[in-house]
Coordinates of C-alpha atoms in Angstrom, one line a residue:
Chain S
M1 CA 82.8 54.5 57.7
S2 CA 79.6 55.8 58.3
V3 CA 79.4 58.5 61.0
C4 CA 76.2 57.3 62.8
V5 CA 77.7 53.9 63.9
P6 CA 79.8 54.0 66.9
P7 CA 83.0 52.0 66.4
G8 CA 83.0 48.8 68.6
S9 CA 79.2 48.1 68.4
K10 CA 77.6 45.2 67.0
Q11 CA 76.2 47.2 64.0
F12 CA 79.9 48.4 63.2
F13 CA 80.9 45.0 62.8
L14 CA 78.0 44.1 60.6
L15 CA 78.8 47.0 58.5
V16 CA 82.5 46.2 58.3
K17 CA 81.7 42.6 57.6
F18 CA 79.4 43.8 54.7
M19 CA 81.7 46.5 53.2
L20 CA 84.8 44.2 53.8
I21 CA 86.6 45.5 50.6
D22 CA 86.2 49.1 51.3
H23 CA 87.4 48.8 55.0
Y24 CA 90.6 47.1 54.0
A25 CA 91.1 49.5 51.1
Q26 CA 91.2 52.3 53.6
L27 CA 93.7 50.4 55.9
S28 CA 95.8 49.1 52.9
G29 CA 99.6 49.6 52.8
L30 CA 99.2 50.5 49.1
R31 CA 96.9 53.3 50.0
K32 CA 99.3 56.2 49.6
Y33 CA 100.4 55.2 46.0
N34 CA 99.2 57.4 43.2
S35 CA 95.6 56.4 42.5
S36 CA 95.6 57.1 38.7
A37 CA 98.6 54.9 38.3
K38 CA 97.0 52.0 40.4
V39 CA 94.0 52.3 38.1
A40 CA 96.0 52.4 35.0
F41 CA 98.1 49.4 36.1
A42 CA 95.3 47.3 37.1
F43 CA 93.3 48.1 33.9
L44 CA 96.3 47.3 31.7
N45 CA 97.0 44.1 33.4
L46 CA 93.2 43.0 33.0
C47 CA 93.5 43.8 29.3
I48 CA 96.7 41.7 28.9
V49 CA 95.3 38.8 30.9
I50 CA 92.1 38.5 28.8
A51 CA 94.0 39.2 25.6
V52 CA 96.8 36.8 25.9
N53 CA 94.7 34.1 27.5
K54 CA 97.5 31.6 28.4
I55 CA 97.5 29.4 31.7
T56 CA 101.3 30.2 32.6
L57 CA 100.4 34.0 32.4
S58 CA 97.3 33.7 34.2
L59 CA 99.1 31.5 37.0
F60 CA 101.9 34.1 37.3
V61 CA 99.3 37.0 37.5
I62 CA 97.3 35.1 40.2
V63 CA 100.5 34.5 42.3
F64 CA 101.8 38.0 41.8
M65 CA 98.6 39.8 42.5
S66 CA 97.8 37.8 45.6
L67 CA 101.3 38.1 47.0
T68 CA 101.3 41.9 46.5
A69 CA 97.8 42.2 48.1
L70 CA 98.8 40.1 51.0
L71 CA 102.4 41.3 51.7
K72 CA 102.4 44.9 50.5
G73 CA 98.8 45.7 51.0
K74 CA 98.7 43.8 54.2
T75 CA 95.2 42.3 53.7
P76 CA 94.7 39.6 56.2
F77 CA 95.1 36.2 54.6
K78 CA 91.8 35.0 56.0
V79 CA 89.9 38.0 54.5
Y80 CA 91.7 37.4 51.1
T81 CA 90.9 33.9 50.8
R82 CA 87.2 34.6 51.7
L83 CA 86.9 37.2 49.0
M84 CA 88.5 34.8 46.5
S85 CA 85.9 32.4 47.1
I86 CA 83.0 34.6 46.5
P87 CA 83.0 34.2 42.7
L88 CA 84.0 30.5 42.8
T89 CA 80.4 29.2 42.4
F90 CA 79.9 31.0 39.2
I91 CA 83.3 30.2 37.7
V92 CA 83.1 26.5 38.5
L93 CA 79.7 26.1 37.3
S94 CA 80.2 27.9 34.0
C95 CA 83.7 26.3 33.3
I96 CA 82.1 22.8 33.9
M97 CA 79.5 23.8 31.1
I98 CA 82.2 24.8 28.9
G99 CA 84.1 21.6 29.6
V100 CA 81.3 19.3 29.0
E101 CA 79.7 18.9 25.6
F102 CA 76.4 17.4 24.9
S103 CA 75.7 15.5 21.5
S104 CA 73.6 12.8 20.0
R105 CA 76.6 10.5 19.4
P106 CA 79.4 9.7 21.7
L107 CA 82.4 12.0 21.2
G108 CA 85.5 12.7 23.1
K109 CA 87.8 10.6 25.2
Y110 CA 85.4 10.3 28.2
F111 CA 81.7 10.3 27.9
I112 CA 78.7 8.9 29.6
S113 CA 75.2 8.0 28.1
L114 CA 72.3 10.1 29.4
H115 CA 69.7 7.9 27.4
F116 CA 68.9 10.3 24.5
I117 CA 72.1 12.3 24.5
Y118 CA 75.7 11.8 25.3
A119 CA 77.7 14.1 27.7
G120 CA 81.4 14.0 27.1
I121 CA 84.7 15.8 27.6
T122 CA 86.8 16.3 24.5
R123 CA 90.6 17.4 24.7
N124 CA 89.6 20.9 23.3
S125 CA 86.7 21.6 25.5
A126 CA 88.6 20.6 28.7
L127 CA 91.5 22.7 27.7
T128 CA 89.3 25.8 26.9
A129 CA 87.5 25.3 30.4
V130 CA 90.8 25.2 32.3
K131 CA 92.1 28.3 30.4
V132 CA 88.9 30.2 31.2
F133 CA 89.1 29.1 34.8
F134 CA 92.6 30.4 35.4
K135 CA 92.0 33.6 33.2
A136 CA 89.0 34.5 35.3
M137 CA 90.9 33.9 38.6
A138 CA 93.7 36.2 37.3
G139 CA 91.2 38.8 36.4
I140 CA 89.6 38.7 39.8
S141 CA 92.9 38.8 41.7
S142 CA 93.9 41.9 39.5
L143 CA 90.7 43.7 40.3
Y144 CA 91.0 42.6 43.9
L145 CA 94.5 44.4 43.9
L146 CA 92.8 47.5 42.7
S147 CA 89.6 47.5 45.0
L148 CA 91.8 46.5 48.2
S149 CA 94.1 49.3 47.7
T150 CA 92.2 52.1 46.4
P151 CA 89.0 53.5 48.1
V152 CA 86.2 54.1 45.8
N153 CA 86.1 58.0 46.0
E154 CA 89.7 57.9 44.7
I155 CA 88.8 55.8 41.7
V156 CA 85.9 58.2 41.0
M157 CA 88.4 60.9 41.0
V158 CA 90.4 59.2 38.4
L159 CA 87.3 58.7 36.3
E160 CA 86.7 62.5 36.7
R161 CA 90.1 63.2 35.3
L162 CA 89.3 60.9 32.4
R163 CA 86.6 63.6 31.4
L164 CA 83.7 61.3 32.0
P165 CA 80.4 63.3 32.1
K166 CA 80.3 65.6 35.2
I167 CA 76.7 64.4 36.2
F168 CA 77.9 60.9 36.1
T169 CA 80.8 61.3 38.5
E170 CA 78.9 63.6 40.7
L171 CA 76.2 61.0 41.0
M172 CA 78.9 58.3 41.9
H173 CA 80.4 60.5 44.5
L174 CA 77.0 61.0 46.1
I175 CA 75.8 57.4 45.7
Y176 CA 79.1 56.2 47.4
R177 CA 78.3 58.4 50.4
Y178 CA 74.7 57.6 50.6
I179 CA 75.3 53.8 50.5
F180 CA 76.8 53.9 53.9
I181 CA 74.0 55.9 55.4
L182 CA 71.3 53.6 54.0
F183 CA 73.2 50.5 55.0
D184 CA 73.2 51.8 58.5
T185 CA 69.5 52.6 58.3
A186 CA 68.8 49.2 56.9
F187 CA 70.6 47.4 59.5
R188 CA 68.9 49.3 62.3
M189 CA 65.5 48.4 60.6
Q190 CA 66.4 44.8 60.6
I191 CA 67.4 44.7 64.0
S192 CA 64.2 46.4 65.2
A193 CA 62.2 44.0 62.9
K194 CA 63.8 40.9 64.4
A195 CA 63.2 42.5 68.0
R196 CA 59.4 42.4 66.9
L197 CA 59.4 38.9 65.7
G198 CA 60.1 39.5 62.1
F199 CA 62.3 37.4 59.8
C200 CA 61.1 34.1 61.2
G201 CA 59.9 31.7 58.7
F202 CA 59.7 32.2 54.9
K203 CA 56.4 34.2 54.8
T204 CA 57.1 36.4 57.8
S205 CA 60.6 37.1 56.2
C206 CA 59.1 38.2 53.0
K207 CA 56.7 40.6 54.8
S208 CA 59.6 41.9 56.9
F209 CA 62.0 42.4 54.1
A210 CA 59.2 44.3 52.2
M211 CA 58.6 46.5 55.1
V212 CA 62.3 47.3 55.7
A213 CA 62.7 48.0 52.0
G214 CA 59.6 50.3 51.9
S215 CA 60.6 52.3 55.0
L216 CA 64.1 52.4 53.7
F217 CA 63.0 54.0 50.5
I218 CA 60.8 56.6 52.4
S219 CA 63.7 57.5 54.8
A220 CA 66.0 57.7 51.7
L221 CA 63.9 60.2 50.1
K222 CA 63.3 62.2 53.3
K223 CA 67.1 62.3 53.8
S224 CA 67.6 63.3 50.1
Q225 CA 65.5 66.4 50.9
A226 CA 67.3 67.3 54.1
Y227 CA 70.7 66.7 52.1
Y228 CA 69.5 69.1 49.3
D229 CA 68.7 71.7 51.8
A230 CA 72.2 71.3 53.3
L231 CA 73.6 71.7 49.9
L232 CA 71.7 74.9 49.1
S233 CA 72.8 76.4 52.5
R234 CA 76.4 75.8 51.5
G235 CA 76.0 77.7 48.3
Y236 CA 75.1 74.8 45.8
D237 CA 74.6 76.3 42.2
G238 CA 74.4 73.1 40.2
R239 CA 78.0 72.0 40.4
L240 CA 79.5 69.8 43.1
E241 CA 83.2 70.1 44.0
F242 CA 84.9 67.5 45.8
L243 CA 88.3 67.7 47.3
S244 CA 90.8 65.5 45.5
E245 CA 93.9 64.5 47.1
E246 CA 96.7 63.0 44.7
Y247 CA 99.7 61.0 46.2
P248 CA 102.8 61.7 44.2
L249 CA 104.0 59.2 41.5
K250 CA 107.4 57.8 42.6
A251 CA 110.0 56.8 39.9
R252 CA 110.5 53.5 42.0
H253 CA 106.9 52.5 41.3
I254 CA 107.0 53.3 37.6
L255 CA 110.3 51.2 37.4
S256 CA 108.9 48.2 39.1
A257 CA 105.5 48.3 37.1
A258 CA 107.7 48.6 33.9
I259 CA 109.7 45.5 35.0
Y260 CA 106.4 43.7 35.9
F261 CA 104.9 44.3 32.3
V262 CA 108.3 43.2 30.7
V263 CA 108.2 39.9 32.7
L264 CA 104.6 39.6 31.6
F265 CA 105.4 40.1 28.0
L266 CA 108.2 37.4 28.2
I267 CA 105.7 35.0 29.7
A268 CA 103.2 35.8 27.0
K269 CA 105.8 35.1 24.3
V270 CA 107.3 32.0 25.9
G271 CA 104.4 30.3 27.8
V272 CA 101.8 28.0 26.8
Chain E
M1 CA 74.3 1.3 41.6
T2 CA 74.1 1.8 37.6
K3 CA 76.7 4.1 36.1
L4 CA 74.1 6.9 35.6
Q5 CA 73.0 6.7 39.3
N6 CA 76.6 6.8 40.2
F7 CA 77.2 9.8 38.2
I8 CA 74.1 11.7 39.4
L9 CA 75.1 11.0 43.0
R10 CA 78.8 12.3 42.3
T11 CA 77.6 15.4 40.7
S12 CA 75.1 16.2 43.3
V13 CA 77.9 15.8 46.0
V14 CA 80.2 18.1 43.9
L15 CA 77.4 20.7 43.5
S16 CA 76.4 20.7 47.2
I17 CA 80.1 21.0 48.2
I18 CA 80.5 24.0 45.8
F19 CA 77.3 25.6 47.3
S20 CA 78.3 24.9 51.0
V21 CA 81.7 26.5 50.4
C22 CA 80.3 29.4 48.8
P23 CA 76.6 30.1 49.7
T24 CA 76.3 33.4 48.2
A25 CA 74.4 33.3 44.8
F26 CA 74.3 36.8 43.4
A27 CA 72.0 37.1 40.5
M28 CA 74.0 36.3 37.4
H29 CA 76.8 38.7 37.3
I30 CA 79.5 37.6 34.8
M31 CA 82.8 37.6 36.6
E32 CA 85.9 39.7 35.9
G33 CA 88.1 38.2 33.3
Y34 CA 85.5 35.8 32.1
L35 CA 84.8 37.1 28.7
P36 CA 87.0 37.3 25.6
P37 CA 88.1 40.9 24.8
A38 CA 86.0 41.0 21.6
M39 CA 83.0 40.3 23.6
C40 CA 83.8 42.9 26.2
I41 CA 84.0 45.7 23.7
V42 CA 81.1 44.5 21.6
W43 CA 78.6 44.5 24.7
G44 CA 80.1 47.9 25.8
V45 CA 79.2 49.4 22.4
V46 CA 75.7 47.7 22.4
C47 CA 75.1 49.7 25.6
L48 CA 76.3 53.0 24.4
P49 CA 73.1 54.4 22.9
F50 CA 71.1 53.4 26.0
V51 CA 73.5 55.0 28.3
I52 CA 73.7 58.2 26.2
K53 CA 69.8 58.3 26.1
G54 CA 70.0 57.8 29.9
L55 CA 72.4 60.7 30.4
F56 CA 70.3 63.0 28.2
T57 CA 67.3 62.1 30.3
I58 CA 69.1 62.8 33.6
K59 CA 70.4 66.1 32.3
K60 CA 66.8 67.1 31.4
I61 CA 65.6 66.1 34.8
F62 CA 68.4 68.1 36.5
A63 CA 67.6 71.2 34.3
E64 CA 63.8 71.0 35.3
N65 CA 64.5 70.3 38.9
R66 CA 67.8 70.8 40.8
R67 CA 66.5 68.9 43.8
A68 CA 66.6 65.8 41.7
I69 CA 70.4 65.5 42.2
T70 CA 70.2 64.2 45.9
M71 CA 67.0 62.5 45.1
L72 CA 68.7 60.2 42.1
A73 CA 71.8 59.6 44.2
M74 CA 69.6 58.3 47.1
S75 CA 67.7 56.2 44.5
G76 CA 71.0 54.8 43.2
A77 CA 72.2 53.9 46.6
F78 CA 68.8 52.5 47.6
I79 CA 69.0 50.0 44.6
F80 CA 72.6 49.1 45.7
V81 CA 71.5 48.5 49.3
I82 CA 68.4 46.5 48.3
S83 CA 70.4 44.3 45.9
A84 CA 73.0 43.7 48.7
L85 CA 70.6 42.6 51.5
K86 CA 70.1 38.9 52.0
I87 CA 66.4 38.1 50.8
P88 CA 64.4 35.0 52.5
S89 CA 65.5 32.1 50.5
V90 CA 63.9 28.9 49.5
T91 CA 66.9 26.9 48.3
G92 CA 69.1 27.3 51.5
S93 CA 71.7 29.4 50.0
C94 CA 71.6 33.2 50.5
S95 CA 70.5 35.1 47.6
H96 CA 70.0 38.7 46.7
M97 CA 67.5 40.6 44.6
T98 CA 68.5 42.3 41.3
G99 CA 66.5 45.2 42.0
T100 CA 66.2 46.1 38.4
G101 CA 62.4 45.4 38.1
L102 CA 61.6 47.6 41.2
G103 CA 64.0 50.4 39.9
A104 CA 62.4 50.2 36.4
I105 CA 58.8 50.5 37.8
L106 CA 59.7 53.2 40.2
F107 CA 62.1 55.4 38.1
G108 CA 61.6 54.3 34.6
P109 CA 64.0 52.5 32.2
C110 CA 66.3 55.5 31.1
T111 CA 67.1 56.7 34.6
V112 CA 67.8 53.1 35.7
S113 CA 70.3 52.5 32.9
I114 CA 72.6 55.2 34.4
L115 CA 71.8 54.2 38.0
G116 CA 72.3 50.7 37.0
I117 CA 75.8 51.1 35.4
I118 CA 77.0 53.0 38.7
V119 CA 75.6 50.2 41.0
L120 CA 77.3 47.6 38.8
I121 CA 80.6 49.6 39.1
F122 CA 80.2 49.8 42.9
Q123 CA 79.2 46.0 43.1
A124 CA 82.3 45.0 41.2
I125 CA 84.7 47.2 43.3
L126 CA 82.9 47.0 46.7
L127 CA 81.4 43.5 46.8
A128 CA 83.5 41.7 44.1
H129 CA 80.3 40.8 42.1
G130 CA 80.8 41.3 38.3
G131 CA 83.8 43.0 36.9
L132 CA 85.3 46.0 35.0
T133 CA 86.0 44.3 31.8
T134 CA 82.6 42.5 31.9
L135 CA 80.8 45.8 32.9
G136 CA 79.4 46.2 29.4
A137 CA 77.9 42.7 29.1
N138 CA 76.5 43.1 32.8
T139 CA 75.2 46.5 32.1
F140 CA 73.3 45.3 29.0
S141 CA 71.6 42.4 30.7
M142 CA 70.9 44.0 34.1
A143 CA 70.5 47.5 33.6
I144 CA 69.2 47.8 30.1
A145 CA 67.4 44.5 28.9
G146 CA 65.8 43.6 32.2
P147 CA 64.5 47.0 33.3
L148 CA 63.2 47.6 29.7
L149 CA 61.3 44.4 29.7
S150 CA 60.1 45.0 33.2
Y151 CA 58.8 48.6 32.3
G152 CA 57.1 47.5 29.1
I153 CA 55.2 44.7 31.1
F154 CA 54.4 47.0 33.8
R155 CA 52.8 49.6 31.2
L156 CA 51.1 46.8 29.1
C157 CA 49.5 45.4 32.3
K158 CA 48.3 48.9 33.2
K159 CA 46.8 49.4 29.9
L160 CA 45.1 46.1 29.8
N161 CA 43.6 46.9 33.3
V162 CA 45.2 43.8 34.8
S163 CA 45.4 44.0 38.6
K164 CA 48.5 46.1 39.7
K165 CA 49.7 43.2 42.0
V166 CA 49.8 40.8 39.0
G167 CA 51.4 43.5 36.7
V168 CA 54.1 44.2 39.2
F169 CA 54.7 40.6 40.0
L170 CA 55.1 39.7 36.3
A171 CA 57.2 42.8 35.5
A172 CA 59.7 41.9 38.2
S173 CA 59.9 38.2 37.8
L174 CA 59.9 38.2 34.0
G175 CA 62.5 40.9 34.0
D176 CA 64.6 38.8 36.3
L177 CA 64.3 35.8 34.1
F178 CA 65.0 37.8 31.0
T179 CA 68.1 39.1 32.6
Y180 CA 69.2 35.5 33.2
C181 CA 68.4 34.4 29.8
I182 CA 70.5 37.3 28.4
T183 CA 73.4 36.3 30.5
S184 CA 73.2 32.7 29.4
I185 CA 73.2 33.9 25.8
Q186 CA 76.2 36.3 26.4
L187 CA 78.1 33.2 28.0
A188 CA 77.2 30.9 25.2
I189 CA 78.3 33.4 22.4
A190 CA 81.6 33.7 24.1
Y191 CA 82.1 30.1 24.5
P192 CA 80.0 28.2 21.9
S193 CA 80.0 24.4 22.1
E194 CA 82.3 22.9 19.6
N195 CA 79.8 20.6 17.9
G196 CA 76.5 22.0 18.9
G197 CA 77.3 25.7 18.2
V198 CA 75.8 28.6 20.1
M199 CA 72.2 27.2 20.5
A200 CA 73.4 24.1 22.4
S201 CA 75.5 26.3 24.6
V202 CA 72.6 28.6 25.5
V203 CA 70.6 25.5 26.5
E204 CA 73.4 24.2 28.6
F205 CA 73.9 27.6 30.5
L206 CA 70.2 28.0 31.0
G207 CA 70.1 24.6 32.5
V208 CA 72.9 24.9 34.9
F209 CA 71.6 28.2 36.3
A210 CA 67.9 27.4 36.4
P211 CA 67.8 25.8 39.8
T212 CA 69.0 29.0 41.6
Q213 CA 67.6 31.5 39.1
L214 CA 63.9 30.3 38.8
P215 CA 63.1 30.3 42.5
L216 CA 64.9 33.6 42.8
A217 CA 62.7 35.2 40.1
I218 CA 59.4 34.2 41.8
V219 CA 60.9 35.4 45.3
E220 CA 61.9 38.7 43.7
G221 CA 58.4 39.0 42.1
I222 CA 56.7 38.5 45.4
L223 CA 59.0 40.9 47.3
T224 CA 58.6 43.7 44.6
V225 CA 54.8 43.4 44.9
L226 CA 55.1 43.6 48.7
I227 CA 57.4 46.6 48.5
V228 CA 55.4 48.4 45.9
M229 CA 52.3 47.9 48.0
A230 CA 54.1 49.2 51.1
L231 CA 55.1 52.2 49.3
E232 CA 51.8 53.0 48.0
S233 CA 50.2 52.8 51.4
Y234 CA 53.0 55.0 53.2
A235 CA 54.7 57.0 50.7
V236 CA 52.4 58.6 48.3
P237 CA 53.9 62.1 48.2
E238 CA 57.4 60.6 47.8
L239 CA 56.3 58.4 44.9
K240 CA 54.7 61.6 43.3
A241 CA 58.1 63.4 43.7
I242 CA 60.0 60.8 41.7
G243 CA 57.2 60.8 39.0
Y244 CA 55.7 57.5 39.6
E245 CA 52.1 57.6 39.2
A246 CA 49.9 55.1 41.1

């Protein structure tokens, strides 16, 4: 967490509430697993889920992923359900849109007349909608297992090993660090704006928000100059080196991942 | 009550329940696992030339000015934080800026494509908005198409001597709307309507997200104008340092 926020203070809780996922990733029981393996597992799993697109497989993945995150990763149940509800609006709305068909004549089993057009649900459209819903939930639960067990700097290390352009990963490392600093600054600014009667009513809120954003930008650029000086004084010559720590890959983990994928394969073959 | 009234009432109840359960309406990120594999790959490939151009631009900036590394990183973090802060809302649900318009006006579209893709990865991992397989589609709509249009409108307004406030407002809000249109098209191509085809689906998706996106685009426009005005009165040297000319 950011250095400038004392733990236990109100700001600390605000920050934790905000960066909920990062906070629990640091505390996770799966933290000490090999991070490259975790990324590979999550990515392969995602690919299988979206490529196979079967309800049984999606359901299995949802159950497996949430149980692993809750039992092995020790993410609190309340936090996990709250996280799962974040993407729900988008998914539900767009699944309804997939399920409902509009046309100039009545079609499907259930339809209602809207004067000029008919809105109806056909068997196929409903099936697609349900499939997409479960597929998306399965995808999200696999992503959560990754992000709730692996802090971002470790994911960036994995990307570095994949030989992504150095500039790109350096920027990612730095941006990840600066996010916390800027969040801290932004929260302080919002609190002081509130203390000066900002953020009340729509008009004042807009003005306060813009002032906070403007001063945040100025302080960000000021800080960036200070950090550059700090880099130079530590011998920066155009390359940043970050300490990478890799946890050993255990045979037990490979075996359980292999069993998992065999089960997944069987479900993909048999399931509907 | 007629059947239609009954339907409208029920739909509104369902919608209000959905929005009260989950009051966070982030601007149109396509969620993880939503797109079929072919679409994920296609949108990723479409993004490639822009991202490569962005990488070359950034490389050139670094070669000319090493100080740029911390500055660009801070700018990326700034876009992330701005897009994560709650903005004053009209509809009651809490909403967020996309920050793409502001980014494009301040840093130019090439830089924003790279900063945008990093911000999108972090949003997916840290905030659960968007996803890794849908990264290509999201990058195209939010980090490439939106900023490009914003930047184009901003330059055009400058050339036509339109007042700066109007130019910034149009750039930010139209960029936001364009992002939302592109996302709707992406969703429609992925899941076309059976009898209406892609066009019918585009209209459907545009319609269902319009109530949240239209007010959001206007608020984003107003906020961007206010932010740019605040910056121009307090931060002229900093703005010059990032290459933005007033």
